[in-house]
PDB file of C-alpha atoms in Angstrom:
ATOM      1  CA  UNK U  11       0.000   0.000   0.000  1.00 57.00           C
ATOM      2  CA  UNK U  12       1.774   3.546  -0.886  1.00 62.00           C
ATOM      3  CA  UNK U  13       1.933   5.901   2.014  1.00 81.00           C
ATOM      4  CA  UNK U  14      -1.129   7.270   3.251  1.00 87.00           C
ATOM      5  CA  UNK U  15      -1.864  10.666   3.502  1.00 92.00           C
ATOM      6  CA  UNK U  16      -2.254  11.787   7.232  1.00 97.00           C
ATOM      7  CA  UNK U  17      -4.996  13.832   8.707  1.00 98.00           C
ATOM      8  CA  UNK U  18      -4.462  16.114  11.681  1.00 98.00           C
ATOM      9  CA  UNK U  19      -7.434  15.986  14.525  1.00 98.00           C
ATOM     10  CA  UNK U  20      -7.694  18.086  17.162  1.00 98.00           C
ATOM     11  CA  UNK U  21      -9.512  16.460  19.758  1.00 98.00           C
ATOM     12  CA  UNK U  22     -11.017  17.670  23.085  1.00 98.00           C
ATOM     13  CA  UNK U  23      -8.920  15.494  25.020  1.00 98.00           C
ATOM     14  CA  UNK U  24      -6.337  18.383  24.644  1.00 98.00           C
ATOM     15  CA  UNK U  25      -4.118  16.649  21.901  1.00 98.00           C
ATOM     16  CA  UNK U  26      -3.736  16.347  17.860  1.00 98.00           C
ATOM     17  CA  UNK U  27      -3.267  13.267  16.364  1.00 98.00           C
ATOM     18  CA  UNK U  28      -2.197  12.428  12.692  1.00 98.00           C
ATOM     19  CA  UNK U  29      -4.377   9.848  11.883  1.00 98.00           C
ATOM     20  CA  UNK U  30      -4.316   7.728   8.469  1.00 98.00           C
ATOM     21  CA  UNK U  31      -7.620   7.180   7.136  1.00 98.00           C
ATOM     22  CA  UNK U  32      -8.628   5.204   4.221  1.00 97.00           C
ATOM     23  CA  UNK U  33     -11.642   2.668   2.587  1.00 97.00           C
ATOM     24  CA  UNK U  34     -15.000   3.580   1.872  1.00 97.00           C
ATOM     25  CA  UNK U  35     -16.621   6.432   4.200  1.00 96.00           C
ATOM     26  CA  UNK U  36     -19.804   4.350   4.570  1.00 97.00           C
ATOM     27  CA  UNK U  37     -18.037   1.082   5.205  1.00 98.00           C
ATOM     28  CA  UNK U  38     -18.033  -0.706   8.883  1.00 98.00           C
ATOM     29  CA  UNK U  39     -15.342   1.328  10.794  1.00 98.00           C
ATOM     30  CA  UNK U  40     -11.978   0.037  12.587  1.00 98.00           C
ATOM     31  CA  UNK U  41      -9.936   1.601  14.248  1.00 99.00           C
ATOM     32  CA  UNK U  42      -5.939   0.465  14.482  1.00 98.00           C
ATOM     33  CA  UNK U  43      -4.213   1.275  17.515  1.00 99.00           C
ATOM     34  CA  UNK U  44      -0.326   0.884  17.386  1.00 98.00           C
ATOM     35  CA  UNK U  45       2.140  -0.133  20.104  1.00 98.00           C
ATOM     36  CA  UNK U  46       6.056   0.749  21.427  1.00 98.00           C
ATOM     37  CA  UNK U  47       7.935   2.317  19.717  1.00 97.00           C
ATOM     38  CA  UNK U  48       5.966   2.317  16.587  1.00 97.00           C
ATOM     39  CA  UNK U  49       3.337   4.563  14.622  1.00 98.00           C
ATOM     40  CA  UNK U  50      -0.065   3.728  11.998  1.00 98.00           C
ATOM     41  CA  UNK U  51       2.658   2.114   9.931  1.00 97.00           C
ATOM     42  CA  UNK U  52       2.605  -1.064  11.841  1.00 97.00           C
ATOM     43  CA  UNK U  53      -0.745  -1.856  10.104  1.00 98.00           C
ATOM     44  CA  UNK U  54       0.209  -1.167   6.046  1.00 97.00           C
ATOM     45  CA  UNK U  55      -0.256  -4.535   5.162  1.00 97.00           C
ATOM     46  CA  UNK U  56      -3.180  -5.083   7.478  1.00 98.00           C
ATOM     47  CA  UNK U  57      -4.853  -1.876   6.245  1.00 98.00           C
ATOM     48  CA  UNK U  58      -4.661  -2.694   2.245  1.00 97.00           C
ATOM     49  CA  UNK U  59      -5.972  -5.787   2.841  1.00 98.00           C
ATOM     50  CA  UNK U  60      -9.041  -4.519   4.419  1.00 98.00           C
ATOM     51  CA  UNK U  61      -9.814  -0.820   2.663  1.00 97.00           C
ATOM     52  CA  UNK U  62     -11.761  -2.037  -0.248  1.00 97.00           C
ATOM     53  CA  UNK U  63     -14.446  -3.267   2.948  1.00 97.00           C
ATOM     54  CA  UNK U  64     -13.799  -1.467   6.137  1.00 98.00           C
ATOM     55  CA  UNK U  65     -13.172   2.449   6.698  1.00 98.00           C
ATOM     56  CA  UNK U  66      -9.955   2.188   8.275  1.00 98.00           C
ATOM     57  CA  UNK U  67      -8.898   4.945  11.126  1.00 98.00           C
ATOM     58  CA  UNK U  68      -4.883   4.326  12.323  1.00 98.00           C
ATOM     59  CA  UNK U  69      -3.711   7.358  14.488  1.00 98.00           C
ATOM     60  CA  UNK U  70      -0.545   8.263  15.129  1.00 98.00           C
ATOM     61  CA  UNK U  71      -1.563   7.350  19.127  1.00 98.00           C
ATOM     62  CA  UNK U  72      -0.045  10.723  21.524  1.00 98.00           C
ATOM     63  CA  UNK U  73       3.695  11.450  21.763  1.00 98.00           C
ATOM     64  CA  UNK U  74       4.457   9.284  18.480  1.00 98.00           C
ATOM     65  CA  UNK U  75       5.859  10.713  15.484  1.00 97.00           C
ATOM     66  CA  UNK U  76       3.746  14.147  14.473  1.00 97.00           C
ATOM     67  CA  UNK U  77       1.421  14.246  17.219  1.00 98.00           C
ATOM     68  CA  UNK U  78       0.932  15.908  19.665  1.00 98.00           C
ATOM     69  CA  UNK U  79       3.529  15.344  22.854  1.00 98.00           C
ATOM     70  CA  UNK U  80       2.785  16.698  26.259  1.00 98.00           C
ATOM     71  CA  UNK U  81       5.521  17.290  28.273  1.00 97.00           C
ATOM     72  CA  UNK U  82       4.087  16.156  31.935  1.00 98.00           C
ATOM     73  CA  UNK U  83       4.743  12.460  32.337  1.00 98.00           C
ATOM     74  CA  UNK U  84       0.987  12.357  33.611  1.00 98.00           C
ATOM     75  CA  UNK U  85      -0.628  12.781  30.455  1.00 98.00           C
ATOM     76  CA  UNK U  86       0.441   9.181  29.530  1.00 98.00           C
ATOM     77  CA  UNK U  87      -1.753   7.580  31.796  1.00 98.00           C
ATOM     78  CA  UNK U  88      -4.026   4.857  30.285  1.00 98.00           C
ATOM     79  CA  UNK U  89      -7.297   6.999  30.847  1.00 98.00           C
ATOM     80  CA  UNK U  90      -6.036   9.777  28.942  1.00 98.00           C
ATOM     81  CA  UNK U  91      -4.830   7.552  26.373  1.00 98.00           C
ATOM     82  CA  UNK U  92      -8.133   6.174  25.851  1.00 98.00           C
ATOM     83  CA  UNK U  93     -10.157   9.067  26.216  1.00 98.00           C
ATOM     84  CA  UNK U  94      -8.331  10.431  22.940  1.00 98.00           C
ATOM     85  CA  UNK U  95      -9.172   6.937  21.599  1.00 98.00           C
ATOM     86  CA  UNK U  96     -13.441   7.564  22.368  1.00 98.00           C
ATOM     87  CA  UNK U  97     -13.088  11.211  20.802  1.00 98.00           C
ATOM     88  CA  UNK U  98     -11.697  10.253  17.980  1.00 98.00           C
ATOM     89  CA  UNK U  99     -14.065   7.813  17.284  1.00 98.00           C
ATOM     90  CA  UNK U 100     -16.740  10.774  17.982  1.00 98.00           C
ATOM     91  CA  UNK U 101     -15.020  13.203  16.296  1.00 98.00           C
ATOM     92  CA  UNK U 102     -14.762  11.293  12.904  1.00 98.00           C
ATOM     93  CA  UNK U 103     -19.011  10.509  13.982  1.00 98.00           C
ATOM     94  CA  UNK U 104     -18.407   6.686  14.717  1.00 98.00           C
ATOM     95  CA  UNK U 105     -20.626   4.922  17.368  1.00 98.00           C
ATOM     96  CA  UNK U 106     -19.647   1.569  17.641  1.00 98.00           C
ATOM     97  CA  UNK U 107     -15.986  -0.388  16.068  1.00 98.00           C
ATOM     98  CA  UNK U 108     -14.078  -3.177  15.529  1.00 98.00           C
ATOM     99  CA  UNK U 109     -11.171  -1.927  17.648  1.00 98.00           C
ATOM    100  CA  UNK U 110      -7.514  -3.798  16.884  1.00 99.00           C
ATOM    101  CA  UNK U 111      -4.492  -3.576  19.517  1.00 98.00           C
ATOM    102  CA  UNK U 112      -0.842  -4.832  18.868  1.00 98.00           C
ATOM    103  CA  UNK U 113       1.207  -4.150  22.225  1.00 98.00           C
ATOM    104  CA  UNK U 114       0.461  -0.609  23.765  1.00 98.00           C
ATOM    105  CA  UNK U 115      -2.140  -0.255  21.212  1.00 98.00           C
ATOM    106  CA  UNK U 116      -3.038  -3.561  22.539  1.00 98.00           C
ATOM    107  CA  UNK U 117      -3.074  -2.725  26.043  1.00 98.00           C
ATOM    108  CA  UNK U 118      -5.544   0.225  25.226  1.00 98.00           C
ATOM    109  CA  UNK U 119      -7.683  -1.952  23.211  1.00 98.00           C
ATOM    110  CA  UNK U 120      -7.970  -4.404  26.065  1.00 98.00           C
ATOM    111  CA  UNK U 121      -8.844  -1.158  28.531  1.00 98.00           C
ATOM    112  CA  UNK U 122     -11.565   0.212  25.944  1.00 98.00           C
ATOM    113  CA  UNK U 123     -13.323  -2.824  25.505  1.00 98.00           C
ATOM    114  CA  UNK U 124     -13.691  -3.089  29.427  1.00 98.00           C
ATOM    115  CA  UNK U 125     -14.879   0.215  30.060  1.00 97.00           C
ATOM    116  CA  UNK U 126     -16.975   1.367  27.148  1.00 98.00           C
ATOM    117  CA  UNK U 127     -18.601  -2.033  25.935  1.00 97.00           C
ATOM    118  CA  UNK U 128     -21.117  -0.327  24.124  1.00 97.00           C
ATOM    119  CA  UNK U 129     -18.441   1.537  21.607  1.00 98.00           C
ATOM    120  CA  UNK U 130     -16.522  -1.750  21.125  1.00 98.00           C
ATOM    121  CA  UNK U 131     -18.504  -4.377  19.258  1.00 98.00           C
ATOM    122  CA  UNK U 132     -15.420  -6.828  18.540  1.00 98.00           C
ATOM    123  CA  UNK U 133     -11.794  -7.330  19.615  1.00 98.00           C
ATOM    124  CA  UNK U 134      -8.582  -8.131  17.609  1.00 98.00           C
ATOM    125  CA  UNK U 135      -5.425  -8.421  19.204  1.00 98.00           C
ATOM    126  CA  UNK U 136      -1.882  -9.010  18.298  1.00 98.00           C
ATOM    127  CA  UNK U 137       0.713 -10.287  20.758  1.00 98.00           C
ATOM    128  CA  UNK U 138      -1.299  -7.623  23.375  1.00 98.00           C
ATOM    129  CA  UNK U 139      -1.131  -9.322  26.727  1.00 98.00           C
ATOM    130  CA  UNK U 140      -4.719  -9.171  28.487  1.00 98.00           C
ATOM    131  CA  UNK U 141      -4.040  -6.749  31.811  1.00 97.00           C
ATOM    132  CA  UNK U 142      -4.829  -9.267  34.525  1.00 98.00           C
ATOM    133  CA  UNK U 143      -2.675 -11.886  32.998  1.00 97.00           C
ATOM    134  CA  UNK U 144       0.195  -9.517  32.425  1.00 98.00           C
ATOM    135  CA  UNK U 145       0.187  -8.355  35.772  1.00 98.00           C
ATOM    136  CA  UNK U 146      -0.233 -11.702  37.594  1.00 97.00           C
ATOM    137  CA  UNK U 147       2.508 -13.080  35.444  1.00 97.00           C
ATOM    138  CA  UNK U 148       4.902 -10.729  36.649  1.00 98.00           C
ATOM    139  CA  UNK U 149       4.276 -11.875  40.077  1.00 97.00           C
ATOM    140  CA  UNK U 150       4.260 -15.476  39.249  1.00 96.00           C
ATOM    141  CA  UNK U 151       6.377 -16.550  36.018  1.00 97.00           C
ATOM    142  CA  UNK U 152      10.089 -15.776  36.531  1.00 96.00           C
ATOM    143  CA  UNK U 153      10.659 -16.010  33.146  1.00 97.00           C
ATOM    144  CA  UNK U 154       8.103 -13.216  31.991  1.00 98.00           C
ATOM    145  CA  UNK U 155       9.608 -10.984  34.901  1.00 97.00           C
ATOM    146  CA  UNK U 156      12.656 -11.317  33.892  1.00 97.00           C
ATOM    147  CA  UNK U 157      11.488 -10.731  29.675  1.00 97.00           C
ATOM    148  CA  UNK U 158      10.165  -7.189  31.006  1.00 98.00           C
ATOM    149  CA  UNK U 159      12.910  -5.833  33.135  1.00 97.00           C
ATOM    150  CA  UNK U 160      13.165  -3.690  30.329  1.00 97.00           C
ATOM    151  CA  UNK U 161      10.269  -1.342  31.477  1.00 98.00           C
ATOM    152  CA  UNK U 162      11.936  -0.455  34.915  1.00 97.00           C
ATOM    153  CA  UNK U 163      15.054   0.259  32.461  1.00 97.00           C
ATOM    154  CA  UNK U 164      13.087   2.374  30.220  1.00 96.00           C
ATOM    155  CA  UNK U 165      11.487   4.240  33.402  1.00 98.00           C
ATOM    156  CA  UNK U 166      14.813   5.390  34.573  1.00 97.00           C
ATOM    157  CA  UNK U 167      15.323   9.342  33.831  1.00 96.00           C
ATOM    158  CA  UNK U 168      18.276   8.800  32.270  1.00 96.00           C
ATOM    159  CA  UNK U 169      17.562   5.872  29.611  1.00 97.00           C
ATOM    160  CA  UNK U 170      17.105   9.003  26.377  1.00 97.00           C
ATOM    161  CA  UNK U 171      20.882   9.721  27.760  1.00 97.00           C
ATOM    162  CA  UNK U 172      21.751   6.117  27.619  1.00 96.00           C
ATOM    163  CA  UNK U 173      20.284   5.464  23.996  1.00 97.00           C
ATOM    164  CA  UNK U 174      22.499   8.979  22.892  1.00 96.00           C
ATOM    165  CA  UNK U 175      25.493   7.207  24.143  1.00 96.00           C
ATOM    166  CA  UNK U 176      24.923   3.930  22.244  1.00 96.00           C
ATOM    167  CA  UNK U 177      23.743   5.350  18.893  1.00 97.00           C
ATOM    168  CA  UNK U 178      20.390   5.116  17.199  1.00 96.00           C
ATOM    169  CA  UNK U 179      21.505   2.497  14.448  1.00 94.00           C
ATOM    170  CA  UNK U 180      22.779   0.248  17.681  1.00 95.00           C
ATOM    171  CA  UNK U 181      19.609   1.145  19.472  1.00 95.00           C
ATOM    172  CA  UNK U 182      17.559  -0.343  16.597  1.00 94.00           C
ATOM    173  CA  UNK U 183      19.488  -3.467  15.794  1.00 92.00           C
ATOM    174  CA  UNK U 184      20.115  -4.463  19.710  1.00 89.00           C
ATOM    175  CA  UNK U 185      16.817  -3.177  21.344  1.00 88.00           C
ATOM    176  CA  UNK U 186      14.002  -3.037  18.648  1.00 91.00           C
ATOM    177  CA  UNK U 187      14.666  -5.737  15.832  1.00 84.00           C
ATOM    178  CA  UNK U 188      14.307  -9.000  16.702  1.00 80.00           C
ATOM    179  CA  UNK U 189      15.809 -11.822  14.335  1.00 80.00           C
ATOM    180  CA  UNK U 190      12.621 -13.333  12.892  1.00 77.00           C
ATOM    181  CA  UNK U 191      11.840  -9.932  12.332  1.00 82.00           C
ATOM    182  CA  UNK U 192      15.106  -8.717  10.253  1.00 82.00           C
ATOM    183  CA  UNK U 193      14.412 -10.247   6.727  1.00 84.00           C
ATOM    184  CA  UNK U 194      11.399  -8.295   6.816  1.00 89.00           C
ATOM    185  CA  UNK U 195      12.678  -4.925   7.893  1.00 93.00           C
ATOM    186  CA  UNK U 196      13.463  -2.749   4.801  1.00 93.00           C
ATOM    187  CA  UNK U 197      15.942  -0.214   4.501  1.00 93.00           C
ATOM    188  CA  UNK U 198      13.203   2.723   3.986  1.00 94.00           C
ATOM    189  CA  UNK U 199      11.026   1.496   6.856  1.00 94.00           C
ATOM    190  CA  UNK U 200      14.388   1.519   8.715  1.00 95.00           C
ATOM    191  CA  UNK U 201      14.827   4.915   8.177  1.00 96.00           C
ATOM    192  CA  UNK U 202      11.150   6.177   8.854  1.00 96.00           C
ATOM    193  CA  UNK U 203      11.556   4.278  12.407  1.00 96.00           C
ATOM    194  CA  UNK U 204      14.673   6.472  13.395  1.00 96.00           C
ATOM    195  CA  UNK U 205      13.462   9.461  11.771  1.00 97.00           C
ATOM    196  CA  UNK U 206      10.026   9.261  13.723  1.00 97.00           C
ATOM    197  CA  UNK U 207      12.443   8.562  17.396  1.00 97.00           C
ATOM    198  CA  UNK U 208      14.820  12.023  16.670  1.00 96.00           C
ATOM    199  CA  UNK U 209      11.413  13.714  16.307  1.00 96.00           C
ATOM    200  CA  UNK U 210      11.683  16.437  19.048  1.00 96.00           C
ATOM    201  CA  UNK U 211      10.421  15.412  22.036  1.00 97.00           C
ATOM    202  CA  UNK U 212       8.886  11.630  20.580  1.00 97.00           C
ATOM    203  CA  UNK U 213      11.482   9.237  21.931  1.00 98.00           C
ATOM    204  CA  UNK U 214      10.759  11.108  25.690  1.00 98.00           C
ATOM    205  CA  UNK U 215       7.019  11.052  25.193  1.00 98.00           C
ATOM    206  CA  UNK U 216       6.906   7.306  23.718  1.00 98.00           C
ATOM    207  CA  UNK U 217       8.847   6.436  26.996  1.00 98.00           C
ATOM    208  CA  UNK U 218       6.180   8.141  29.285  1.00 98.00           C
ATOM    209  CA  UNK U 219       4.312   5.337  28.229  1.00 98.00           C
ATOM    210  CA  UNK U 220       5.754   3.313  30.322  1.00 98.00           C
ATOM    211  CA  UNK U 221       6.538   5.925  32.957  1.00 98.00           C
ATOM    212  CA  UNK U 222       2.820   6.685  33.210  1.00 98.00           C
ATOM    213  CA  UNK U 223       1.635   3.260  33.775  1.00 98.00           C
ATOM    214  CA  UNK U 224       0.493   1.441  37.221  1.00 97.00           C
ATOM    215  CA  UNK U 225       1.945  -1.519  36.106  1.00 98.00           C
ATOM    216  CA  UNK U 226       3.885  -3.187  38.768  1.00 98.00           C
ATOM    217  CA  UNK U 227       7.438  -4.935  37.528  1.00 98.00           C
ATOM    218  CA  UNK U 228       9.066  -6.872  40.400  1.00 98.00           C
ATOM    219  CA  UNK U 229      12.730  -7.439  40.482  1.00 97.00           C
ATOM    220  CA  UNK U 230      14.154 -10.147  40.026  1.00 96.00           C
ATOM    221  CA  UNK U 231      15.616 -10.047  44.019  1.00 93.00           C
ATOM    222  CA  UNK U 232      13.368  -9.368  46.477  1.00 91.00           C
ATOM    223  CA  UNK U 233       9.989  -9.367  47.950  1.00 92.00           C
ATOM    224  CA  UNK U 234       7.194  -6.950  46.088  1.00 95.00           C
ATOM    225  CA  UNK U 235       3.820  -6.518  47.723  1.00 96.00           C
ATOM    226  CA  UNK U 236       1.353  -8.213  45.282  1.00 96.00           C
ATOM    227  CA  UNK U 237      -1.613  -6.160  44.054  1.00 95.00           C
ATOM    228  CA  UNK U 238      -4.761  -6.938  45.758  1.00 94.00           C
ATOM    229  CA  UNK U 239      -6.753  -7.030  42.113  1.00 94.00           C
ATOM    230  CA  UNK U 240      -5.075  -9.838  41.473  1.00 95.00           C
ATOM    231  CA  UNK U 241      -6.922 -11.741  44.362  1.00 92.00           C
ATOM    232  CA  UNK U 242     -10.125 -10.152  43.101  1.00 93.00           C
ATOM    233  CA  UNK U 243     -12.761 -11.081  40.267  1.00 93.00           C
ATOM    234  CA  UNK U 244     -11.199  -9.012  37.396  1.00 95.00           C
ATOM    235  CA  UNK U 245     -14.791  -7.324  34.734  1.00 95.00           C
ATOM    236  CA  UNK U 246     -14.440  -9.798  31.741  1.00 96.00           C
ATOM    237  CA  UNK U 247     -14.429  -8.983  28.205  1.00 98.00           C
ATOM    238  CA  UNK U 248     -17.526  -9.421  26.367  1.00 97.00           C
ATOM    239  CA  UNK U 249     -17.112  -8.509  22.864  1.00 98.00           C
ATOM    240  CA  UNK U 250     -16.227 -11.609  20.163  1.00 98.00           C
ATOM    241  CA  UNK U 251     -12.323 -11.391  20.647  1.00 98.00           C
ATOM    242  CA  UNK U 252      -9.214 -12.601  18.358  1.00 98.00           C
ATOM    243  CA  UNK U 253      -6.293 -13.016  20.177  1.00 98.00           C
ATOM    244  CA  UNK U 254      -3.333 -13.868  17.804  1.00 98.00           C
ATOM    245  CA  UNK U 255      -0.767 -14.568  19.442  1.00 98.00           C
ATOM    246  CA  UNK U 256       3.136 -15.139  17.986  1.00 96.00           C
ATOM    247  CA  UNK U 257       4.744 -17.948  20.178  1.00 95.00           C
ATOM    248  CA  UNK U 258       8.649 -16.504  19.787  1.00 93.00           C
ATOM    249  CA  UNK U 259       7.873 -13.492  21.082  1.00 94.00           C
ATOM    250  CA  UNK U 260      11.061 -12.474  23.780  1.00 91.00           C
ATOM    251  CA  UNK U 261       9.298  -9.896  25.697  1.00 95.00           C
ATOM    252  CA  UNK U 262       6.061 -11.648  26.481  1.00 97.00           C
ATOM    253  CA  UNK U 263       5.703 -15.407  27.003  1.00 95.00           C
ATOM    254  CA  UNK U 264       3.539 -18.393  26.503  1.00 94.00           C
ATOM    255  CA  UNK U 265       2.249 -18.124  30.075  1.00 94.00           C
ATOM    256  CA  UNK U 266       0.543 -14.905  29.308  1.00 97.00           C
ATOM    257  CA  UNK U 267      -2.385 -17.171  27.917  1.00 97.00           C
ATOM    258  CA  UNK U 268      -3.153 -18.909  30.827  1.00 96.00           C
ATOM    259  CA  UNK U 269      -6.434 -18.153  31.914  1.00 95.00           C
ATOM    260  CA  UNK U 270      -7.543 -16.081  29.554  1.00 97.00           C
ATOM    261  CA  UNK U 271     -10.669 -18.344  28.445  1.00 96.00           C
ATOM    262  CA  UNK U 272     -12.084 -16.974  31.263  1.00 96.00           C
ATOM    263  CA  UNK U 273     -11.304 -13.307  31.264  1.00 98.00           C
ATOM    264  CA  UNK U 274     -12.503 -13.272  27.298  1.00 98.00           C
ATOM    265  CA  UNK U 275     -15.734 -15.838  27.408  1.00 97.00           C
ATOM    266  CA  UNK U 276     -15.658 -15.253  23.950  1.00 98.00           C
ATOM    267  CA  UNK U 277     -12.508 -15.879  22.607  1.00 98.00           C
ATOM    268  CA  UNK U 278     -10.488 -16.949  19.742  1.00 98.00           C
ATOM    269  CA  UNK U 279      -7.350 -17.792  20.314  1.00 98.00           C
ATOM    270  CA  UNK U 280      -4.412 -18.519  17.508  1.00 98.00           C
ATOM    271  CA  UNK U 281      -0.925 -19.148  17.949  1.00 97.00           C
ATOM    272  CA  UNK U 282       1.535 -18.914  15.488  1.00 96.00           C
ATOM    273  CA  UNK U 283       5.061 -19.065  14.980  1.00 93.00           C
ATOM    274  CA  UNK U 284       7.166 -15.494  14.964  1.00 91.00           C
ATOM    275  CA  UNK U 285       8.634 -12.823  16.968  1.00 93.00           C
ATOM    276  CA  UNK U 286       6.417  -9.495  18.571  1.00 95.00           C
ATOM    277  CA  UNK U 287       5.992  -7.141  15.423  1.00 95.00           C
ATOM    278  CA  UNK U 288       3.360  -9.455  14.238  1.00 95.00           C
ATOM    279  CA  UNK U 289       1.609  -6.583  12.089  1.00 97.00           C
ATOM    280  CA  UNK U 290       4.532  -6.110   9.562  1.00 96.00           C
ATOM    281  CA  UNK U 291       6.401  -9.668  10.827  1.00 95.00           C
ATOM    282  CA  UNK U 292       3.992 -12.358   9.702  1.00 95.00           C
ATOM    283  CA  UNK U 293       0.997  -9.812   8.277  1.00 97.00           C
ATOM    284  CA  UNK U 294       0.107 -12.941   6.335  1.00 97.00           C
ATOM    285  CA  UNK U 295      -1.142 -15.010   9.370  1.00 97.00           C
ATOM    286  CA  UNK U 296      -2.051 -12.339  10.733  1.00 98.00           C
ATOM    287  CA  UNK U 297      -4.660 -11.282   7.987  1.00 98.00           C
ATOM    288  CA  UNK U 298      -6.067 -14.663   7.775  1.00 98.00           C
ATOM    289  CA  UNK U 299      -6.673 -14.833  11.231  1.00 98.00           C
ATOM    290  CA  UNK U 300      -8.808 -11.719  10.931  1.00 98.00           C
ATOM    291  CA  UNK U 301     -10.400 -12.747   8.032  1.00 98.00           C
ATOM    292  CA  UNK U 302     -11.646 -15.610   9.795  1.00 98.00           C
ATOM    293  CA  UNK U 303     -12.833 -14.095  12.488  1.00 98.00           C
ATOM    294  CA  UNK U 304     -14.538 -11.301  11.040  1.00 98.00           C
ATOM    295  CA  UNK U 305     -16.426 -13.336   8.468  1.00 93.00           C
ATOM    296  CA  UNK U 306     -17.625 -15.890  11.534  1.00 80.00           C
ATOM    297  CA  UNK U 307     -18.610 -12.855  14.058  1.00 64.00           C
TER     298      UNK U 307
END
């Protein structure tokens, strides 16, 4: 799919986005929500499959790329995340969506379908843990605590120093691109990523993210007080959801899944083989999964 022309939105939530839009106006809508550290790019191949019978809506989500970037770490917090998510939607005069999450964006997606049910009508996710199961599996898989020590890394106030001192081009190959993923990274996509991170202010903001979040990461020493939600019924999602799920993924493991039949009563679940980036990494699984499920739901 050639590049899509971008549309800036102001929204009421404070922020503009640049949001790619594209497929017929009076089509069913979906909205794309990307992840860390990406932008509406993750979804190219996803989005020219579907155009010719969805209208497609992929923002560039707050502090990525050209949008907007407040500079209080506060304004990352999930609600504020997803209250740009519910203007947009009534900005652009869309009541209900099939909303689609691949990590952060994922994470959002997950959060929107709990709290406004009747805006979400179906789910698709892509390697986006479900919140409960994230959380609890930091507390009780070593192995996925120790795949997201990263995050208390990335929280420190000093990691933007500490990518400056090892280089962009090292940042990318050591940090971000994961071997399954290499053969499918081109050099101009390459060059969008870093160009998009030496925005001013974007690699800071993207990081806030993470900053922002109640997300609890244990050490790997040490005793953490365990949330009490996690010894509580948790609301479950109700929408028809796709999970897909890539099993090679470093940063978030198999164990992820347990227990998620019933969090998501209605669930489909697919595994495949491949790394995180499943969007742009295995698009080709990814889109048949999809196609699947929203021809059955």
């Amino acid at each position: 799919m050639p590049d899509l022309p971008l549309t800036r939105i102001a929204l009421p939530t404070g922020v503009e986005l640049d949001v790619a839009i594209t497929g017929p106006a009076d089509a069913p809508p979906m909205i794309l929500l990307h992840g860390f550290p990406e932008s509406h790019r993750t979804w190219r191949f996803v989005m020219a499959n579907f155009a010719d019978r969805y209208r497609l809506i992929a923002p560039d989500q707050r502090g990525y790329a050209g949008s907007s970037k407040p500079a209080d770490i506060d304004a990352y917090q999930p609600k504020h995340i997803l209250a740009d998510l519910i203007a947009l939607a009534d900005h652009l005069g869309i009541d209900g969506f099939t909303l689609v999450g691949h990590d952060w964006g994922g994470a959002m997606a997950w959060m929107a379908a709990i709290k406004h049910p009747g805006r979400v009508q179906r789910l698709v996710l892509a390697n986006a843990p479900h919140p409960f199961t994230y959380q609890k599996a930091l507390f009780d898989d070593p192995d996925q605590r120790a795949s997201a020590q990263y995050i208390s890394e990335i929280r420190q106030s000093d990691f933007e120093d500490k990518v400056l001192q090892m280089g962009w081009d090292s940042y990318f190959d050591s940090r971000f691109l994961e071997p399954s993923a290499a053969s499918r990274m081109t050099p101009e996509e390459r060059a969008i990523y870093l160009s998009q991170w030496q925005t001013p202010g974007a690699f800071t903001a993207m990081l806030n993210w993470y900053r922002a979040s109640a997300l609890i990461v244990p050490p790997m020493q040490g005793e953490t007080p365990r949330p009490a939600f996690l010894d509580r019924p948790f609301p479950p999602v109700v929408q028809p959801t796709l999970l897909f799920w890539a099993m090679d993924d470093h940063a978030l493991r198999p164990s992820l899944l347990e227990g998620i039949d019933a969090l998501v009563p209605n669930l489909t679940l697919v595994k495949a083989p491949g790394g995180h980036f499943v969007p742009w990494e295995n698009p080709e699984a990814l889109i048949a999964a999809m196609e699947a499920f929203l021809g059955a739901a």
